[in-house]
Structure formats: structure tokens, C-alpha cells
């Protein structure tokens, strides 16, 4: 604990733009701009965050004749900063003076139990699978199954260290159990792991479990932790297929509408490779409704600039969206979603429309964006985090 203290050697970013390098090395000049993608966007700074509270019902701005009536949606600076630190391996990390006991590795070798419950990992893997009540209501195991280099809510759990990560990645037994733990949680969420490449699909119990997941939003924090832990322990490639599936289910199929905001604000940004994040966000931007409220696209200056006649993409500074034309509305009403259910690591990276029943991009979405999971709700100055990010590590 105390490993993440600040250091004079590194100046932490102070804005969302400084935290987000997704579009920094990319230009969309060769790509056609989305017709309805000239949206409302702004970044939330620490000084502004205590003034950025609102009711979740206000998360979907209603265009009116008066531009002043359109609220400005903002991304969370605290979420962006947290995920920036994660993606950059905690640049102000300070090594602990305490001896490294490798407690996470020893737990996965079934040599010590998790604390405080005294349960060994093998018991969890063999006896808890399918026990959804236990997986839902026990809040101490998740920090042990998916360790991070940051402190979570279980203060008995130990942070990963770089030396321990190296040992973990070279220990076959620990890696085998870690993948079993990942499969256990996917089953809890109604998803199945298809292979050792990280490909995922709906499980047979997906309807029941998706309904639960849509209503049990504390699991969104767990998923953020799981994604982070995958990256720490050598399974970075497993993230994109899972994130892609969540984007499709929340944006296209409307099976997880409450997950929209978490998937875009958190899950995408656990992925370290900017090119993969860009592909996921381009896919999401095509299907997000209302399109003008999409916050995660490239800044307008990278899309020709508003002054140059280019549309101000999400990430632009407060450009207000034009009212959708009747033609745009008709297209949205007539469009339909895809029927594929499998997400592969290749699909998540390249997003093709594979012939023969693979995952295909949906062309529209007709549901309301009221399920943005509090897109406008930011934490106060005391908390210095958004509601999701407040306990992002669980």
C-alpha cells in the first residue's frame, strides 16, 4: 500500500485530452465523417467536476429551438486519469519497502486462502461455478481472483508488484487457474470463453444473466477490474473481444442498455493499444444514439476543424449539434441490428462482417439514451471521482 504516491519526476495529466492518446497518432481525413456525429463534447476538469452533477434522465439531451437549452455532456476526468495511469503502468509508482511476499501468486498456487474469508482458490473454481447468489453477494473474492497494482476495497488483498507479475506469467499452474477464474466470471455474466485466444460469445444462460447484469450495476466495477487484471497478467488480447461484445449488446441489441456508459468510458480505455481503441470507438460511434451526444470520438481539429467546414466530432469543445433532419430520423427508425453473437479477438480488432454468421455491425439503434448510467453524474470535489470511478478498483 502506498505504492502509488506521487513523484516529482512525472507531471500527471490535468485534463481528459492529456489523459486520452487514442486519437493522438491517428487522422480521419481519409474516412467519411458520420452524418450525425458533430456532437456536444467537453472535458471535465477537477475545478468543474463539483458543478457537473445531474439527474440520469438528463443524460440524453433534447434538442430544441434554443441552443442554450441543450446541456453539455462531459467525460469524467477522474476516470480518464485512472485509466491513463493504468495504461502507462503507473508512472509515479514507488516500490514498497516491505518484502515482496508474492501473496497473489501463492493464492493462485492454492497455498494460501483469500483473506478474510479463508477460502482457497481451488474451492472457488470447483464449487462456486453456477452459484450466482454467492458470486453476486460476496465482495471479498474479486480482489484476490483479479489482482491489480492498486488498492481495492478489500484491504486484506495485496497489490501486485512487477516482480510478482513476472513470476505469475511464467507459472503454468497460476495461469491455468487464472483463466479458469475468468471463465467462472464470464459464466456469471452469461458469456462463454470459446478458446485460448480470448474469443467470447453468449452462453446458453445469457438471457437470464444479461437481465441481471443490466440491473446489477456494481458488477460494472468488477468488469473494469477484470479487464485491468487481464492486461497485467499477460492477457491483453482477451480484452477487445469482451469489450466488443459489450458494445454490441448495449448499443445494438439493447440487452444491456445500462452498460453503455461504462463500456465507453471505462472498458474501452483499459485497452493499451490506441489502434484497437480507435476501432472499437469507430464501431460504437456508428451505432450510438443520439449520435450527436457521442463523446469519445476524435477532436474536431483532427477532422478538418469546424471552421474549415468539418464536423466537430466528440471531443470538440462544446460545439452544439444541429437538429436531426427528418431523413436522419427515418433512417434511424428503419435500421435494424445484426444477428451474430460470437466475438473473436480478430473481430474486435478489425470489425469485419464475416460471412457465415459471424458478428456483423448493426446499422442503427432506435432506443433512448436514457440508460447512459449517469453520463452526466460526476463526483464532488471531496470524492474526486465519478460514481463508477470512485470504486473502480473494487
Short mmCIF file of C-alpha atoms in Angstrom, two decimals:
data_model
loop_
_atom_site.label_atom_id
_atom_site.label_comp_id
_atom_site.label_asym_id
_atom_site.label_seq_id
_atom_site.Cartn_x
_atom_site.Cartn_y
_atom_site.Cartn_z
CA UNK A 1 0.00 0.00 0.00
CA UNK A 2 1.15 3.49 -0.58
CA UNK A 3 2.91 2.37 -3.75
CA UNK A 4 1.18 4.93 -5.92
CA UNK A 5 2.46 8.07 -4.23
CA UNK A 6 3.25 10.98 -6.49
CA UNK A 7 6.74 11.75 -7.72
CA UNK A 8 8.37 14.94 -8.88
CA UNK A 9 9.73 13.03 -11.87
CA UNK A 10 6.38 12.84 -13.63
CA UNK A 11 3.75 15.50 -14.06
CA UNK A 12 0.33 13.94 -14.05
CA UNK A 13 -2.16 14.98 -16.75
CA UNK A 14 -4.75 17.54 -15.72
CA UNK A 15 -7.35 17.26 -18.50
CA UNK A 16 -9.18 14.49 -20.31
CA UNK A 17 -7.32 15.42 -23.51
CA UNK A 18 -3.96 14.91 -21.82
CA UNK A 19 -5.11 11.54 -20.50
CA UNK A 20 -6.50 10.25 -23.78
CA UNK A 21 -3.98 9.43 -26.51
CA UNK A 22 -6.47 7.36 -28.51
CA UNK A 23 -6.63 9.78 -31.43
CA UNK A 24 -3.23 11.41 -30.94
CA UNK A 25 -1.46 9.38 -33.62
CA UNK A 26 -4.42 8.99 -35.94
CA UNK A 27 -6.10 11.10 -38.59
CA UNK A 28 -9.55 10.54 -40.01
CA UNK A 29 -9.04 12.67 -43.09
CA UNK A 30 -9.36 9.62 -45.31
CA UNK A 31 -12.53 8.47 -43.59
CA UNK A 32 -16.05 9.84 -44.22
CA UNK A 33 -17.42 11.66 -41.23
CA UNK A 34 -20.52 10.23 -39.60
CA UNK A 35 -23.54 12.21 -40.72
CA UNK A 36 -24.85 12.82 -37.22
CA UNK A 37 -21.54 12.94 -35.43
CA UNK A 38 -20.93 16.63 -34.87
CA UNK A 39 -21.77 16.48 -31.24
CA UNK A 40 -21.71 18.01 -27.85
CA UNK A 41 -18.49 17.46 -26.01
CA UNK A 42 -16.42 18.90 -23.28
CA UNK A 43 -13.87 17.71 -20.77
CA UNK A 44 -14.39 17.94 -17.08
CA UNK A 45 -11.55 19.45 -15.10
CA UNK A 46 -11.12 18.99 -11.35
CA UNK A 47 -12.40 22.50 -10.72
CA UNK A 48 -15.54 21.89 -12.74
CA UNK A 49 -16.43 18.41 -11.53
CA UNK A 50 -18.33 19.52 -8.44
CA UNK A 51 -20.65 21.54 -10.65
CA UNK A 52 -21.30 18.73 -13.14
CA UNK A 53 -23.99 16.81 -11.28
CA UNK A 54 -27.35 15.98 -12.77
CA UNK A 55 -30.18 13.50 -12.94
CA UNK A 56 -29.53 10.42 -15.12
CA UNK A 57 -32.68 11.25 -17.04
CA UNK A 58 -30.92 14.36 -18.26
CA UNK A 59 -28.17 12.25 -19.83
CA UNK A 60 -29.91 12.35 -23.21
CA UNK A 61 -30.03 15.97 -24.34
CA UNK A 62 -33.23 17.06 -26.03
CA UNK A 63 -32.59 19.40 -28.92
CA UNK A 64 -34.79 22.44 -29.01
CA UNK A 65 -35.02 25.69 -30.87
CA UNK A 66 -32.96 27.38 -28.19
CA UNK A 67 -29.28 26.27 -28.19
CA UNK A 68 -28.97 27.39 -24.58
CA UNK A 69 -31.45 24.66 -23.62
CA UNK A 70 -29.05 21.88 -24.72
CA UNK A 71 -26.96 20.60 -21.78
CA UNK A 72 -23.29 19.93 -22.32
CA UNK A 73 -22.29 16.35 -21.58
CA UNK A 74 -18.81 15.83 -20.20
CA UNK A 75 -16.39 12.97 -19.86
CA UNK A 76 -15.06 12.15 -16.42
CA UNK A 77 -11.57 13.48 -15.81
CA UNK A 78 -11.10 11.13 -12.88
CA UNK A 79 -11.96 8.06 -14.96
CA UNK A 80 -9.64 9.23 -17.74
CA UNK A 81 -6.79 9.85 -15.28
CA UNK A 82 -7.23 6.49 -13.54
CA UNK A 83 -7.13 4.60 -16.82
CA UNK A 84 -4.23 6.71 -18.11
CA UNK A 85 -2.19 5.62 -15.09
CA UNK A 86 -3.14 2.01 -15.66
CA UNK A 87 -2.29 2.02 -19.38
CA UNK A 88 1.06 3.65 -18.66
CA UNK A 89 1.95 1.19 -15.88
CA UNK A 90 1.54 3.73 -13.08
CA UNK A 91 4.28 6.23 -13.95
CA UNK A 92 4.55 7.50 -10.35
CA UNK A 93 4.72 4.01 -8.89
CA UNK A 94 7.01 3.84 -5.89
CA UNK A 95 8.30 0.45 -4.83
CA UNK A 96 7.29 -0.64 -1.34
CA UNK A 97 9.92 -1.03 1.34
CA UNK A 98 8.12 -4.11 2.61
CA UNK A 99 9.39 -7.52 1.43
CA UNK A 100 7.55 -8.97 -1.56
CA UNK A 101 5.64 -11.98 -0.29
CA UNK A 102 4.05 -12.87 -3.65
CA UNK A 103 0.73 -13.41 -1.92
CA UNK A 104 -1.30 -13.20 -5.13
CA UNK A 105 0.84 -15.85 -6.78
CA UNK A 106 0.73 -18.08 -3.70
CA UNK A 107 -3.05 -17.74 -3.60
CA UNK A 108 -3.25 -18.92 -7.21
CA UNK A 109 -0.94 -21.82 -6.38
CA UNK A 110 -3.53 -22.83 -3.76
CA UNK A 111 -1.00 -22.37 -0.94
CA UNK A 112 -2.80 -19.63 0.99
CA UNK A 113 -6.51 -18.72 1.25
CA UNK A 114 -8.03 -15.38 0.50
CA UNK A 115 -8.46 -13.10 3.48
CA UNK A 116 -10.71 -12.54 5.37
CA UNK A 117 -12.89 -15.47 4.27
CA UNK A 118 -10.25 -18.19 4.47
CA UNK A 119 -11.26 -19.75 1.12
CA UNK A 120 -8.76 -21.35 -1.26
CA UNK A 121 -8.83 -20.64 -4.98
CA UNK A 122 -9.46 -24.28 -5.89
CA UNK A 123 -12.65 -24.28 -3.81
CA UNK A 124 -13.88 -21.17 -5.62
CA UNK A 125 -13.15 -22.65 -9.03
CA UNK A 126 -14.74 -26.02 -8.32
CA UNK A 127 -17.65 -25.20 -6.00
CA UNK A 128 -18.73 -21.65 -6.84
CA UNK A 129 -19.36 -22.07 -10.55
CA UNK A 130 -23.07 -21.60 -11.13
CA UNK A 131 -23.64 -20.38 -7.55
CA UNK A 132 -24.74 -16.97 -8.75
CA UNK A 133 -26.05 -15.78 -5.40
CA UNK A 134 -22.66 -16.33 -3.80
CA UNK A 135 -20.81 -14.69 -6.67
CA UNK A 136 -23.18 -11.73 -6.51
CA UNK A 137 -23.23 -11.08 -2.78
CA UNK A 138 -19.68 -11.95 -1.69
CA UNK A 139 -17.49 -8.87 -2.11
CA UNK A 140 -14.08 -10.12 -0.94
CA UNK A 141 -13.07 -12.67 -3.56
CA UNK A 142 -12.90 -10.42 -6.61
CA UNK A 143 -9.76 -8.59 -5.44
CA UNK A 144 -7.96 -11.92 -4.99
CA UNK A 145 -9.11 -13.50 -8.24
CA UNK A 146 -8.18 -10.40 -10.25
CA UNK A 147 -5.27 -8.62 -8.56
CA UNK A 148 -4.03 -5.19 -9.64
CA UNK A 149 -1.18 -2.85 -8.94
CA UNK A 150 -3.57 -0.62 -6.98
CA UNK A 151 -5.54 -0.97 -3.79
CA UNK A 152 -9.16 -2.13 -3.88
CA UNK A 153 -11.93 -2.24 -1.32
CA UNK A 154 -10.65 -5.43 0.32
CA UNK A 155 -7.73 -4.10 2.30
CA UNK A 156 -6.62 -7.64 3.09
CA UNK A 157 -5.86 -8.20 -0.58
CA UNK A 158 -2.35 -7.31 -1.72
CA UNK A 159 -1.33 -5.20 -4.67
CA UNK A 160 0.57 -6.84 -7.48
CA UNK A 161 4.21 -5.94 -7.94
CA UNK A 162 6.24 -6.00 -11.13
CA UNK A 163 8.38 -8.86 -9.85
CA UNK A 164 5.29 -10.84 -8.90
CA UNK A 165 3.75 -10.25 -12.31
CA UNK A 166 6.83 -11.73 -13.99
CA UNK A 167 6.70 -14.79 -11.75
CA UNK A 168 2.98 -15.19 -12.31
CA UNK A 169 3.29 -15.05 -16.09
CA UNK A 170 5.94 -17.78 -16.03
CA UNK A 171 3.98 -20.12 -13.74
CA UNK A 172 1.76 -22.50 -15.71
CA UNK A 173 -0.40 -23.57 -12.76
CA UNK A 174 -1.21 -20.00 -11.78
CA UNK A 175 -2.07 -19.05 -15.36
CA UNK A 176 -4.33 -22.09 -15.75
CA UNK A 177 -6.28 -21.17 -12.64
CA UNK A 178 -6.45 -17.53 -13.65
CA UNK A 179 -8.12 -18.44 -16.94
CA UNK A 180 -10.49 -20.72 -15.03
CA UNK A 181 -11.40 -17.78 -12.79
CA UNK A 182 -12.02 -15.62 -15.87
CA UNK A 183 -14.29 -18.30 -17.32
CA UNK A 184 -16.11 -18.54 -13.98
CA UNK A 185 -16.94 -14.83 -14.02
CA UNK A 186 -17.91 -14.86 -17.69
CA UNK A 187 -20.41 -17.62 -16.95
CA UNK A 188 -21.77 -15.48 -14.12
CA UNK A 189 -22.37 -12.72 -16.67
CA UNK A 190 -23.93 -15.04 -19.29
CA UNK A 191 -20.87 -15.28 -21.54
CA UNK A 192 -18.65 -18.20 -22.51
CA UNK A 193 -14.95 -18.26 -23.30
CA UNK A 194 -14.52 -20.07 -26.61
CA UNK A 195 -10.79 -20.65 -26.83
CA UNK A 196 -7.34 -19.70 -25.62
CA UNK A 197 -7.31 -16.64 -27.86
CA UNK A 198 -9.95 -14.88 -25.80
CA UNK A 199 -12.88 -15.24 -28.20
CA UNK A 200 -16.23 -14.97 -26.45
CA UNK A 201 -19.92 -15.49 -27.18
CA UNK A 202 -23.26 -15.54 -25.45
CA UNK A 203 -23.68 -18.53 -23.14
CA UNK A 204 -26.82 -20.65 -23.02
CA UNK A 205 -27.99 -18.74 -19.93
CA UNK A 206 -27.42 -15.33 -21.47
CA UNK A 207 -31.00 -14.03 -21.25
CA UNK A 208 -31.31 -14.52 -17.50
CA UNK A 209 -27.79 -13.34 -16.76
CA UNK A 210 -27.93 -10.28 -19.05
CA UNK A 211 -31.14 -9.19 -17.37
CA UNK A 212 -29.40 -9.46 -14.00
CA UNK A 213 -26.26 -7.72 -15.26
CA UNK A 214 -28.26 -4.85 -16.68
CA UNK A 215 -29.82 -4.27 -13.26
CA UNK A 216 -26.83 -5.09 -11.03
CA UNK A 217 -24.56 -2.23 -11.93
CA UNK A 218 -21.96 -2.81 -9.22
CA UNK A 219 -20.79 -5.63 -11.49
CA UNK A 220 -19.67 -2.98 -13.97
CA UNK A 221 -16.94 -2.06 -11.48
CA UNK A 222 -15.94 -5.69 -11.26
CA UNK A 223 -15.68 -5.91 -15.04
CA UNK A 224 -13.34 -2.90 -15.09
CA UNK A 225 -11.14 -4.68 -12.59
CA UNK A 226 -11.24 -7.94 -14.55
CA UNK A 227 -10.17 -6.16 -17.73
CA UNK A 228 -7.31 -4.42 -15.96
CA UNK A 229 -6.13 -7.68 -14.40
CA UNK A 230 -6.18 -9.46 -17.75
CA UNK A 231 -3.74 -6.87 -19.03
CA UNK A 232 -1.46 -7.06 -16.01
CA UNK A 233 -1.14 -10.86 -16.09
CA UNK A 234 -0.40 -11.31 -19.77
CA UNK A 235 -3.83 -11.50 -21.41
CA UNK A 236 -4.12 -8.07 -23.01
CA UNK A 237 -5.51 -9.65 -26.20
CA UNK A 238 -8.50 -11.01 -24.26
CA UNK A 239 -9.89 -7.54 -23.59
CA UNK A 240 -11.03 -6.43 -27.04
CA UNK A 241 -13.35 -9.40 -27.74
CA UNK A 242 -15.14 -8.89 -24.43
CA UNK A 243 -15.41 -5.12 -24.84
CA UNK A 244 -16.68 -5.58 -28.39
CA UNK A 245 -19.39 -7.96 -27.17
CA UNK A 246 -20.50 -5.48 -24.50
CA UNK A 247 -20.63 -2.67 -27.07
CA UNK A 248 -22.79 -4.73 -29.39
CA UNK A 249 -25.14 -5.89 -26.63
CA UNK A 250 -25.54 -2.41 -25.18
CA UNK A 251 -25.67 -0.35 -28.39
CA UNK A 252 -27.13 -2.70 -31.00
CA UNK A 253 -29.19 -5.34 -29.25
CA UNK A 254 -30.36 -3.23 -26.31
CA UNK A 255 -29.87 -6.22 -24.00
CA UNK A 256 -27.52 -4.24 -21.72
CA UNK A 257 -28.60 -0.62 -22.20
CA UNK A 258 -27.43 0.40 -18.73
CA UNK A 259 -23.88 -0.66 -19.60
CA UNK A 260 -23.44 1.82 -22.46
CA UNK A 261 -21.61 4.46 -20.50
CA UNK A 262 -19.34 2.07 -18.59
CA UNK A 263 -18.36 0.28 -21.79
CA UNK A 264 -17.39 3.54 -23.50
CA UNK A 265 -15.98 5.50 -20.58
CA UNK A 266 -14.10 2.64 -18.88
CA UNK A 267 -13.87 -0.69 -20.69
CA UNK A 268 -12.55 0.65 -24.00
CA UNK A 269 -9.90 2.67 -22.19
CA UNK A 270 -8.45 -0.31 -20.34
CA UNK A 271 -7.05 -1.38 -23.73
CA UNK A 272 -3.46 -0.25 -24.10
CA UNK A 273 -3.14 -0.26 -27.89
CA UNK A 274 -4.52 3.02 -29.32
CA UNK A 275 -5.33 1.45 -32.70
CA UNK A 276 -7.59 -1.13 -31.03
CA UNK A 277 -9.32 1.58 -29.00
CA UNK A 278 -9.92 3.57 -32.19
CA UNK A 279 -11.53 0.63 -33.96
CA UNK A 280 -13.81 -0.06 -31.01
CA UNK A 281 -14.82 3.59 -30.77
CA UNK A 282 -15.48 3.87 -34.50
CA UNK A 283 -17.75 0.86 -34.24
CA UNK A 284 -19.52 2.38 -31.24
CA UNK A 285 -19.90 5.76 -32.92
CA UNK A 286 -21.72 4.19 -35.86
CA UNK A 287 -24.40 2.76 -33.58
CA UNK A 288 -24.63 5.22 -30.70
CA UNK A 289 -27.90 7.11 -30.36
CA UNK A 290 -28.37 10.00 -30.20
CA UNK A 291 -25.35 10.32 -32.46
CA UNK A 292 -24.74 13.98 -31.60
CA UNK A 293 -24.13 13.02 -27.94
CA UNK A 294 -21.22 10.67 -28.66
CA UNK A 295 -18.30 11.94 -26.54
CA UNK A 296 -15.48 9.57 -27.37
CA UNK A 297 -14.59 10.40 -30.98
CA UNK A 298 -11.60 12.35 -32.26
CA UNK A 299 -11.25 16.06 -31.54
CA UNK A 300 -12.67 18.26 -34.26
CA UNK A 301 -9.25 19.64 -35.21
CA UNK A 302 -8.34 16.15 -36.40
CA UNK A 303 -11.38 16.03 -38.61
CA UNK A 304 -10.84 19.18 -40.63
CA UNK A 305 -11.91 21.64 -37.93
CA UNK A 306 -15.28 23.24 -37.50
CA UNK A 307 -14.06 26.44 -39.00
CA UNK A 308 -12.88 24.59 -42.09
CA UNK A 309 -16.24 23.10 -42.70
CA UNK A 310 -15.52 19.81 -40.95
CA UNK A 311 -17.93 18.40 -38.46
CA UNK A 312 -16.98 18.77 -34.84
CA UNK A 313 -16.62 15.23 -33.57
CA UNK A 314 -17.00 14.20 -29.99
CA UNK A 315 -14.07 15.60 -28.19
CA UNK A 316 -14.66 19.06 -29.64
CA UNK A 317 -15.09 21.94 -27.26
CA UNK A 318 -18.78 22.46 -26.78
CA UNK A 319 -19.94 22.54 -30.41
CA UNK A 320 -23.67 22.15 -30.37
CA UNK A 321 -25.29 19.56 -32.56
CA UNK A 322 -27.69 20.51 -35.34
CA UNK A 323 -31.18 19.15 -35.05
CA UNK A 324 -31.53 15.82 -36.87
CA UNK A 325 -33.31 16.07 -40.21
CA UNK A 326 -36.45 14.02 -40.98
CA UNK A 327 -34.30 11.89 -43.28
CA UNK A 328 -31.92 11.08 -40.42
CA UNK A 329 -34.83 10.21 -38.17
CA UNK A 330 -36.35 7.97 -40.82
CA UNK A 331 -33.07 6.12 -41.26
CA UNK A 332 -32.81 5.54 -37.53
CA UNK A 333 -36.34 4.16 -37.33
CA UNK A 334 -35.90 1.82 -40.28
CA UNK A 335 -32.48 0.46 -39.37
CA UNK A 336 -32.04 -2.95 -37.77
CA UNK A 337 -29.38 -4.67 -35.70
CA UNK A 338 -27.26 -7.67 -36.50
CA UNK A 339 -27.86 -11.27 -35.54
CA UNK A 340 -24.37 -12.57 -34.76
CA UNK A 341 -23.39 -13.48 -31.23
CA UNK A 342 -19.73 -14.51 -31.39
CA UNK A 343 -16.95 -12.01 -30.80
CA UNK A 344 -13.40 -13.02 -31.64
CA UNK A 345 -10.12 -11.29 -30.99
CA UNK A 346 -9.85 -10.69 -34.75
CA UNK A 347 -13.36 -9.27 -34.95
CA UNK A 348 -12.71 -7.00 -32.01
CA UNK A 349 -9.59 -5.65 -33.66
CA UNK A 350 -10.70 -5.33 -37.29
CA UNK A 351 -14.53 -5.49 -37.16
CA UNK A 352 -15.19 -7.29 -40.46
CA UNK A 353 -18.58 -8.68 -41.44
CA UNK A 354 -17.57 -12.35 -41.72
CA UNK A 355 -19.70 -14.48 -43.96
CA UNK A 356 -21.44 -17.40 -42.39
CA UNK A 357 -22.92 -15.99 -39.23
CA UNK A 358 -20.11 -14.06 -37.61
CA UNK A 359 -20.60 -10.79 -35.77
CA UNK A 360 -21.88 -8.08 -38.07
CA UNK A 361 -22.14 -4.38 -37.39
CA UNK A 362 -25.61 -3.10 -36.80
CA UNK A 363 -26.67 -0.12 -38.83
CA UNK A 364 -28.80 1.77 -36.37
CA UNK A 365 -30.43 1.89 -33.00
CA UNK A 366 -33.83 3.16 -32.05
CA UNK A 367 -33.79 3.15 -28.28
CA UNK A 368 -33.44 6.14 -26.00
CA UNK A 369 -30.10 7.04 -24.46
CA UNK A 370 -31.64 7.41 -21.03
CA UNK A 371 -29.63 4.37 -19.97
CA UNK A 372 -26.31 6.14 -20.11
CA UNK A 373 -25.70 5.09 -16.49
CA UNK A 374 -25.38 8.61 -15.22
CA UNK A 375 -23.32 10.05 -18.04
CA UNK A 376 -23.64 13.50 -16.53
CA UNK A 377 -23.19 12.49 -12.92
CA UNK A 378 -19.77 13.42 -11.65
CA UNK A 379 -18.32 13.10 -8.18
CA UNK A 380 -17.98 16.14 -5.95
CA UNK A 381 -14.69 17.71 -5.03
CA UNK A 382 -14.47 15.63 -1.87
CA UNK A 383 -14.68 12.32 -3.69
CA UNK A 384 -12.57 13.46 -6.65
CA UNK A 385 -14.04 10.66 -8.77
CA UNK A 386 -17.10 9.75 -10.76
CA UNK A 387 -19.54 7.29 -9.24
CA UNK A 388 -18.08 4.45 -11.30
CA UNK A 389 -14.50 5.53 -10.82
CA UNK A 390 -14.93 6.11 -7.10
CA UNK A 391 -14.62 2.39 -6.56
CA UNK A 392 -13.13 1.48 -9.89
CA UNK A 393 -10.70 -0.99 -8.38
CA UNK A 394 -13.24 -2.61 -6.06
#
